[in-house]
Amino acid sequence: MIRHFGYLCLILCLGFAVVALPTAPLLAQGQHASNTPDYVAWEDLAASADEMIERAEATSAELESMRSQISGWRQQFLDMQGANATAIKTVQDQLASLGPVPENGEESEDVTAQRDELKRRLARLQAPAKLADLARSRAEGLILGIDAIIRTRQTEELLRLGPSPVNPLHWPEAAKTLFRAADTIRSEVGTNWQSAFRRDRFKDSLPVIFVLTFAGLLLIARGREWSNRLSDRILHRETSAGRWIVAFLISLGEWLLPFAGVYALTIGIRLTGLLGPQGLLLLGILLPAAFIFLLARWLALRIFPRDVLHIPLLRLEEGDRYTGRLCGAMLGLVVAAFYYLQHVAEGLDWSEESRNVIIFPVLVLASLLLWRLARLLFRHSRAMREDEGSDDSFRDKLARVLARALWALAILSPLLAAIGYVSAADAMMLPALLSLMLMAALLLLQRVLTEVYIMLNGNRDGAEDSLVPVLAGFVLVLASVPIFALIWGARPAQLHEAWLRFTQGVSLGGITISPTGFLTLAVVFTLGYLATRLIQGALKNSVLPKTRLDTGGRNAVVSGVGYVGIFLAALIAVTSAGIDLSSLAIVAGALSVGIGFGLQNIVSNFVSGIILLIERPISEGDWIEVGGQQGYVRSISVRSTRIETFDRTDVIVPNADFVSGTVTNYTRGNTVGRVIVPVGVAYGTDTRRVEKILRDVAEAHPMVLMNPPPGIIFQGFGASSLDFEIRAILRDVNWVMSVKSDMNHEIARRFAEEGIEIPFPQQDVWFRNPETLATKQSSGATFAVEARDTGANTAHPTETDFEVTKGESDAGGDGDGR
């Protein structure tokens, strides 16, 4: 009852969701009339965009700004495409009610006038949507033109050959650039210190500066140690899932506290008022760079932990984990340096030669660290193969592919930079490093979700391979796809465009499938499915037990309701989602012809299953025999029937065999059945006496019915015995083997008491030459002595010396065998 109540609550919730889904378009529809786009302003903007695209002289930032404006206009046009939808539907229904125009033109003037008025009204209602669709088409064309220009510029930038950083002619200029930046900052500090106003302001802010500086240095120096000590104390006594989660949350302080210290230091330096424009620029870039480094170091400590409490993320020894922590921290420093130097070069307007020379050492260091990290991944892959005993593990393959990719990147990136393709090398190295950080974060989040599942489930065995953590990891990977796209150069406008295309739906064969339609389809089908299961449960447990239907009939009704309910749920779901399947009718008809030949056996079994459920020649629990197989029917599905044989093995029989073949049902309608017990007695036994004994044995058994009475049949004269049979009707034929065994025991006991002999086969052996065998036996010793002296072989009887006659027996056991 509680289960059905839960089904009912879920159905009600889904029903409210289905009712709420259509309300959004209706609410938006009321706003269309008041939000009509200003097409004059749009024409001016579109003309400017056309000129900008034609000249292709605007900067990328200007193009992105123009694209953003056009995208906003396009959204307005998309919203207008549903304008007056309700009124249009009403007018179309009115036109449909008038019917088609008569071919002979014989129609009353009133109807013709009404039809013309409805057509004019329909044209007026559809005009805003058509105008919006025309403007939307132009906006999409402009957006495609801008995207093409930006994409071409990005490609040209990546393939452009610039100054080589290994050329010694460029090194002095790079050194001068660094010294010039340092001199500029020193000059700004000296100039500001000479200002009396700034000195007074510095003195007034000195206590606050001291507190911020002290707090910042303290957090940077001790914050990580405090957090690490507290998390170790929590995990010291017990390593349960709940304590692991708490310790993980506390471990966030290992990078949050030092970052807070860096932030305090930057605030304190700003309060001095001694920095100029370039100094403030460098200080502002320092904060996100520090954030990147501290986050990368924290990720390295989690991926390569000092103490392994449970199954580690990477199966490495302690020495390799130490190397991994060092490489992770250094890679974080490299990413921070990349970010810092690129933004400084852009802000201070460094020359391309200086920029390439200054960034090249960082690029080489990153390549060396990636090479070392790839070796650790190969060791992890080898450890996984040794633990799992298989070379085909998905995780193992993924680790090896990633390691090879890192090796290739570590070799290719410095070579490209040395040649002069520094932009291409940067576009490969920095996204790769950020992707590694993101993958490490995903691994940690997956572990956190697994520990949460373990805490809720209370069982750690096999939790990592359970369905819920795997699905959670899959959702995390899907959610990270846009982030990976941004890391590898995708523009936010492109992601917005992809999302817009996704929300508009995909057209397949004239059918548009959108997320809203898919959600409606899923919710309505789930609602129908749950309602079907609820009705089935009510029928099975409450309604059908009160009827006169047998078990097989009740199961047939429940199964039929299930099939009909699921079919109706699918039909209503497709209709509610607004999916028009009429355009696929021709394709479906053509496919059905081709597929029908290949699936005719499946269709035949399906139809046979429906026939079995309707006619019910067999039911669950029946003892049947079909195709030489005997057993009990355990389940009847639409394709096959499962029979459990007497040796407890399952036999799957196609339903077509029951319809087209011969089926013996031993328990159809009732369990009454017959048992036959054959008995043989020796020749010379009184047959009437045997008949009386067998009748007494049959009538004495409690499972034998007296109406009709058991029969004793004298079958005839066998080769060795007089053959009798007991034929009796049993109350329950399922006990036939036990009854037969009991009767055989009782017959053996009664025959022994009455002195009646049960015959058995005997054999007589005839020798062809008994005299020769007697002579050989009497002289065996002489032959043995001669054989030892002369080495001759001893003669033995062969198969030709005797003859075996089988099948000859004496019924009484005392015949002469002839």
Coordinates of N, CA and C in Angstrom, one line a residue, residues 131-257:
L131 N 7.4 38.7 -40.6 CA 8.4 39.8 -40.7 C 9.5 39.5 -39.7
A132 N 9.2 38.9 -38.5 CA 10.2 38.6 -37.5 C 11.1 37.5 -38.1
D133 N 10.5 36.5 -38.8 CA 11.3 35.4 -39.3 C 12.2 35.9 -40.4
L134 N 11.8 36.9 -41.2 CA 12.7 37.5 -42.2 C 13.8 38.2 -41.6
A135 N 13.6 39.0 -40.5 CA 14.6 39.7 -39.8 C 15.6 38.7 -39.1
R136 N 15.0 37.7 -38.6 CA 15.9 36.7 -37.9 C 16.8 36.0 -38.9
S137 N 16.3 35.7 -40.1 CA 17.2 35.1 -41.1 C 18.4 36.1 -41.5
R138 N 18.1 37.4 -41.6 CA 19.2 38.3 -41.9 C 20.1 38.4 -40.7
A139 N 19.6 38.4 -39.5 CA 20.5 38.4 -38.3 C 21.4 37.2 -38.2
E140 N 20.9 36.0 -38.5 CA 21.8 34.9 -38.5 C 22.8 34.9 -39.6
G141 N 22.5 35.5 -40.8 CA 23.5 35.7 -41.8 C 24.6 36.6 -41.4
L142 N 24.3 37.7 -40.7 CA 25.3 38.6 -40.2 C 26.2 38.0 -39.2
I143 N 25.6 37.2 -38.3 CA 26.3 36.5 -37.2 C 27.3 35.5 -37.9
L144 N 26.9 34.8 -38.9 CA 27.8 33.9 -39.5 C 28.9 34.6 -40.2
G145 N 28.6 35.8 -40.8 CA 29.7 36.5 -41.4 C 30.7 37.0 -40.4
I146 N 30.3 37.5 -39.3 CA 31.2 38.0 -38.2 C 32.0 36.8 -37.7
D147 N 31.4 35.7 -37.4 CA 32.1 34.5 -36.9 C 33.2 34.0 -37.9
A148 N 32.8 34.1 -39.2 CA 33.8 33.7 -40.2 C 35.1 34.6 -40.2
I149 N 34.9 35.9 -40.0 CA 36.0 36.8 -40.0 C 36.9 36.5 -38.7
I150 N 36.2 36.4 -37.6 CA 37.0 36.1 -36.3 C 37.7 34.8 -36.4
R151 N 37.1 33.8 -36.9 CA 37.7 32.4 -37.0 C 38.9 32.5 -38.0
T152 N 38.7 33.2 -39.1 CA 39.9 33.3 -40.0 C 41.1 34.0 -39.4
R153 N 40.8 35.1 -38.6 CA 41.9 35.8 -37.9 C 42.6 34.9 -36.9
Q154 N 41.8 34.1 -36.2 CA 42.4 33.2 -35.2 C 43.3 32.1 -35.9
T155 N 42.8 31.6 -37.0 CA 43.6 30.6 -37.7 C 44.9 31.3 -38.2
E156 N 44.8 32.4 -38.8 CA 46.0 33.1 -39.3 C 47.0 33.4 -38.2
E157 N 46.5 33.8 -37.0 CA 47.4 34.0 -35.9 C 48.1 32.8 -35.4
L158 N 47.4 31.7 -35.4 CA 48.1 30.4 -35.0 C 49.1 30.0 -36.0
L159 N 48.9 30.2 -37.3 CA 49.8 29.7 -38.3 C 50.8 30.8 -38.7
R160 N 50.9 31.9 -38.0 CA 51.8 33.0 -38.3 C 53.2 32.6 -37.8
L161 N 54.2 32.8 -38.6 CA 55.6 32.5 -38.2 C 56.2 33.8 -37.6
G162 N 56.5 33.8 -36.3 CA 57.0 35.0 -35.6 C 58.5 34.9 -35.4
P163 N 59.0 35.8 -34.6 CA 60.5 35.8 -34.2 C 60.8 34.5 -33.4
S164 N 61.9 33.9 -33.7 CA 62.3 32.7 -32.9 C 62.9 33.1 -31.6
P165 N 62.5 32.5 -30.5 CA 63.0 32.8 -29.2 C 64.4 32.3 -29.0
V166 N 64.9 31.4 -29.8 CA 66.3 30.9 -29.6 C 67.3 31.7 -30.5
N167 N 66.8 32.7 -31.1 CA 67.7 33.6 -31.9 C 68.4 34.5 -30.9
P168 N 69.7 34.5 -30.7 CA 70.4 35.3 -29.8 C 70.3 36.8 -30.0
L169 N 69.9 37.2 -31.2 CA 69.8 38.6 -31.5 C 68.6 39.2 -30.8
H170 N 67.6 38.4 -30.3 CA 66.5 38.9 -29.6 C 66.6 38.9 -28.1
W171 N 67.7 38.3 -27.6 CA 67.8 38.2 -26.2 C 68.1 39.6 -25.5
P172 N 69.0 40.4 -26.1 CA 69.2 41.7 -25.4 C 67.9 42.6 -25.3
E173 N 67.1 42.6 -26.3 CA 65.9 43.3 -26.3 C 64.9 42.8 -25.2
A174 N 64.9 41.5 -25.0 CA 64.1 40.9 -23.9 C 64.6 41.3 -22.6
A175 N 65.9 41.3 -22.4 CA 66.5 41.7 -21.1 C 66.2 43.2 -20.8
K176 N 66.3 44.0 -21.9 CA 66.0 45.5 -21.7 C 64.5 45.7 -21.3
T177 N 63.7 44.9 -21.9 CA 62.2 45.0 -21.6 C 62.0 44.7 -20.1
L178 N 62.6 43.7 -19.6 CA 62.4 43.4 -18.2 C 63.0 44.5 -17.3
F179 N 64.2 44.9 -17.6 CA 64.8 46.0 -16.8 C 64.0 47.2 -16.9
R180 N 63.5 47.5 -18.1 CA 62.7 48.7 -18.2 C 61.4 48.7 -17.4
A181 N 60.8 47.5 -17.3 CA 59.6 47.4 -16.5 C 59.9 47.6 -15.0
A182 N 61.1 47.0 -14.6 CA 61.5 47.2 -13.2 C 61.8 48.7 -12.9
D183 N 62.5 49.3 -13.8 CA 62.9 50.7 -13.6 C 61.6 51.6 -13.6
T184 N 60.6 51.3 -14.4 CA 59.4 52.1 -14.4 C 58.7 52.0 -13.1
I185 N 58.6 50.8 -12.5 CA 57.9 50.6 -11.2 C 58.7 51.3 -10.1
R186 N 60.1 51.2 -10.1 CA 60.9 51.9 -9.2 C 60.7 53.4 -9.3
S187 N 60.7 53.9 -10.5 CA 60.5 55.3 -10.8 C 59.1 55.8 -10.2
E188 N 58.1 55.0 -10.5 CA 56.7 55.4 -10.0 C 56.7 55.4 -8.5
V189 N 57.3 54.5 -7.8 CA 57.4 54.5 -6.3 C 58.2 55.7 -5.8
G190 N 59.3 56.0 -6.4 CA 60.1 57.1 -6.0 C 59.3 58.4 -6.2
T191 N 58.7 58.6 -7.4 CA 57.9 59.8 -7.6 C 56.8 60.0 -6.6
N192 N 56.1 58.9 -6.4 CA 55.0 59.0 -5.4 C 55.5 59.3 -4.0
W193 N 56.6 58.8 -3.6 CA 57.2 59.0 -2.3 C 57.6 60.5 -2.1
Q194 N 57.9 61.1 -3.2 CA 58.3 62.5 -3.1 C 57.1 63.4 -2.8
S195 N 55.9 62.9 -3.1 CA 54.7 63.7 -2.9 C 54.4 63.7 -1.4
A196 N 54.2 64.9 -0.8 CA 53.9 65.0 0.6 C 52.6 64.4 0.9
F197 N 51.6 64.7 0.0 CA 50.3 64.1 0.2 C 50.3 62.6 0.3
R198 N 51.0 62.0 -0.5 CA 51.1 60.5 -0.5 C 51.8 60.0 0.7
R199 N 52.9 60.7 1.1 CA 53.6 60.3 2.3 C 52.7 60.4 3.5
D200 N 51.9 61.5 3.6 CA 51.0 61.6 4.8 C 49.9 60.5 4.7
R201 N 49.5 60.2 3.6 CA 48.4 59.1 3.4 C 49.0 57.8 3.8
F202 N 50.3 57.6 3.4 CA 50.9 56.3 3.8 C 51.1 56.2 5.3
K203 N 51.5 57.3 5.9 CA 51.7 57.3 7.4 C 50.3 57.0 8.1
D204 N 49.3 57.6 7.6 CA 48.0 57.4 8.2 C 47.5 56.0 8.1
S205 N 47.8 55.4 7.0 CA 47.4 54.0 6.7 C 48.3 52.9 7.2
L206 N 49.4 53.4 7.8 CA 50.5 52.4 8.3 C 50.0 51.4 9.2
P207 N 49.1 51.7 10.2 CA 48.7 50.6 11.1 C 47.8 49.5 10.3
V208 N 47.0 50.0 9.5 CA 46.2 49.0 8.7 C 47.1 48.2 7.7
I209 N 48.1 48.9 7.2 CA 49.0 48.2 6.3 C 49.8 47.2 7.0
F210 N 50.2 47.5 8.3 CA 50.9 46.6 9.1 C 50.1 45.3 9.4
V211 N 48.9 45.6 9.8 CA 48.0 44.4 10.2 C 47.7 43.6 9.0
L212 N 47.4 44.2 7.8 CA 47.2 43.4 6.6 C 48.4 42.6 6.2
T213 N 49.6 43.3 6.3 CA 50.8 42.6 5.9 C 51.1 41.4 6.8
F214 N 51.0 41.6 8.1 CA 51.2 40.6 9.1 C 50.2 39.4 8.9
A215 N 49.0 39.7 8.7 CA 48.0 38.7 8.6 C 48.2 37.9 7.3
G216 N 48.5 38.7 6.2 CA 48.8 38.0 4.9 C 49.9 37.1 5.0
L217 N 51.1 37.5 5.5 CA 52.2 36.7 5.6 C 52.0 35.5 6.5
L218 N 51.2 35.7 7.6 CA 50.9 34.6 8.5 C 50.0 33.5 7.8
L219 N 49.0 34.0 7.1 CA 48.2 33.0 6.4 C 48.9 32.3 5.3
I220 N 49.8 33.0 4.6 CA 50.6 32.3 3.6 C 51.6 31.3 4.1
A221 N 52.2 31.6 5.3 CA 53.2 30.7 5.9 C 52.5 29.6 6.6
R222 N 51.4 29.8 7.4 CA 50.9 28.8 8.3 C 49.5 28.3 7.9
G223 N 48.8 29.0 7.0 CA 47.4 28.6 6.7 C 47.3 27.1 6.2
R224 N 48.2 26.8 5.3 CA 48.1 25.4 4.8 C 48.4 24.4 5.9
E225 N 49.4 24.7 6.8 CA 49.7 23.7 7.8 C 48.5 23.6 8.8
W226 N 47.8 24.7 9.1 CA 46.7 24.6 10.1 C 45.6 23.7 9.5
S227 N 45.3 24.0 8.3 CA 44.2 23.2 7.6 C 44.6 21.7 7.5
N228 N 45.8 21.4 7.2 CA 46.3 20.0 7.0 C 46.3 19.3 8.4
R229 N 46.7 20.0 9.4 CA 46.7 19.4 10.7 C 45.3 19.1 11.2
L230 N 44.4 20.0 11.0 CA 43.0 19.7 11.4 C 42.4 18.6 10.7
S231 N 42.6 18.5 9.4 CA 42.0 17.4 8.6 C 42.6 16.1 9.0
D232 N 43.9 16.0 9.3 CA 44.6 14.8 9.8 C 44.0 14.4 11.1
R233 N 43.7 15.3 12.0 CA 43.1 15.0 13.3 C 41.8 14.4 13.1
I234 N 41.0 14.8 12.2 CA 39.6 14.3 12.0 C 39.7 12.8 11.5
L235 N 40.7 12.6 10.6 CA 40.8 11.2 10.0 C 41.7 10.3 10.8
H236 N 42.2 10.8 11.9 CA 43.1 9.9 12.7 C 42.4 8.8 13.4
R237 N 41.2 9.1 14.0 CA 40.5 8.1 14.8 C 39.7 7.1 13.9
E238 N 39.1 7.7 12.9 CA 38.2 6.9 12.1 C 38.2 7.4 10.6
T239 N 38.2 6.5 9.7 CA 38.2 6.9 8.2 C 36.9 6.6 7.6
S240 N 35.8 6.9 8.2 CA 34.5 6.7 7.6 C 34.2 7.7 6.5
A241 N 33.2 7.5 5.7 CA 32.9 8.4 4.6 C 32.5 9.8 5.1
G242 N 31.8 9.9 6.2 CA 31.4 11.2 6.7 C 32.6 12.0 7.2
R243 N 33.5 11.3 7.9 CA 34.7 12.0 8.3 C 35.6 12.4 7.1
W244 N 35.6 11.6 6.1 CA 36.4 11.9 4.9 C 35.9 13.2 4.2
I245 N 34.5 13.3 4.2 CA 33.9 14.5 3.5 C 34.3 15.7 4.4
V246 N 34.1 15.6 5.7 CA 34.5 16.8 6.5 C 35.9 17.2 6.4
A247 N 36.8 16.1 6.4 CA 38.2 16.4 6.2 C 38.5 17.1 4.8
F248 N 37.8 16.6 3.8 CA 37.9 17.2 2.5 C 37.5 18.7 2.5
L249 N 36.4 19.0 3.1 CA 36.0 20.4 3.2 C 37.0 21.2 3.9
I250 N 37.5 20.7 5.0 CA 38.5 21.4 5.8 C 39.8 21.6 4.9
S251 N 40.1 20.6 4.1 CA 41.4 20.7 3.3 C 41.3 21.9 2.3
L252 N 40.1 22.4 2.0 CA 40.0 23.5 1.1 C 40.7 24.7 1.6
G253 N 40.9 24.7 3.0 CA 41.6 25.8 3.5 C 43.1 25.8 3.2
E254 N 43.6 24.7 2.6 CA 45.0 24.6 2.3 C 45.3 25.6 1.1
W255 N 44.3 26.0 0.3 CA 44.6 27.0 -0.7 C 43.7 28.2 -0.5
L256 N 42.6 28.1 0.2 CA 41.8 29.3 0.5 C 42.5 30.3 1.5
L257 N 43.1 29.7 2.6 CA 43.8 30.5 3.6 C 45.0 31.2 3.0

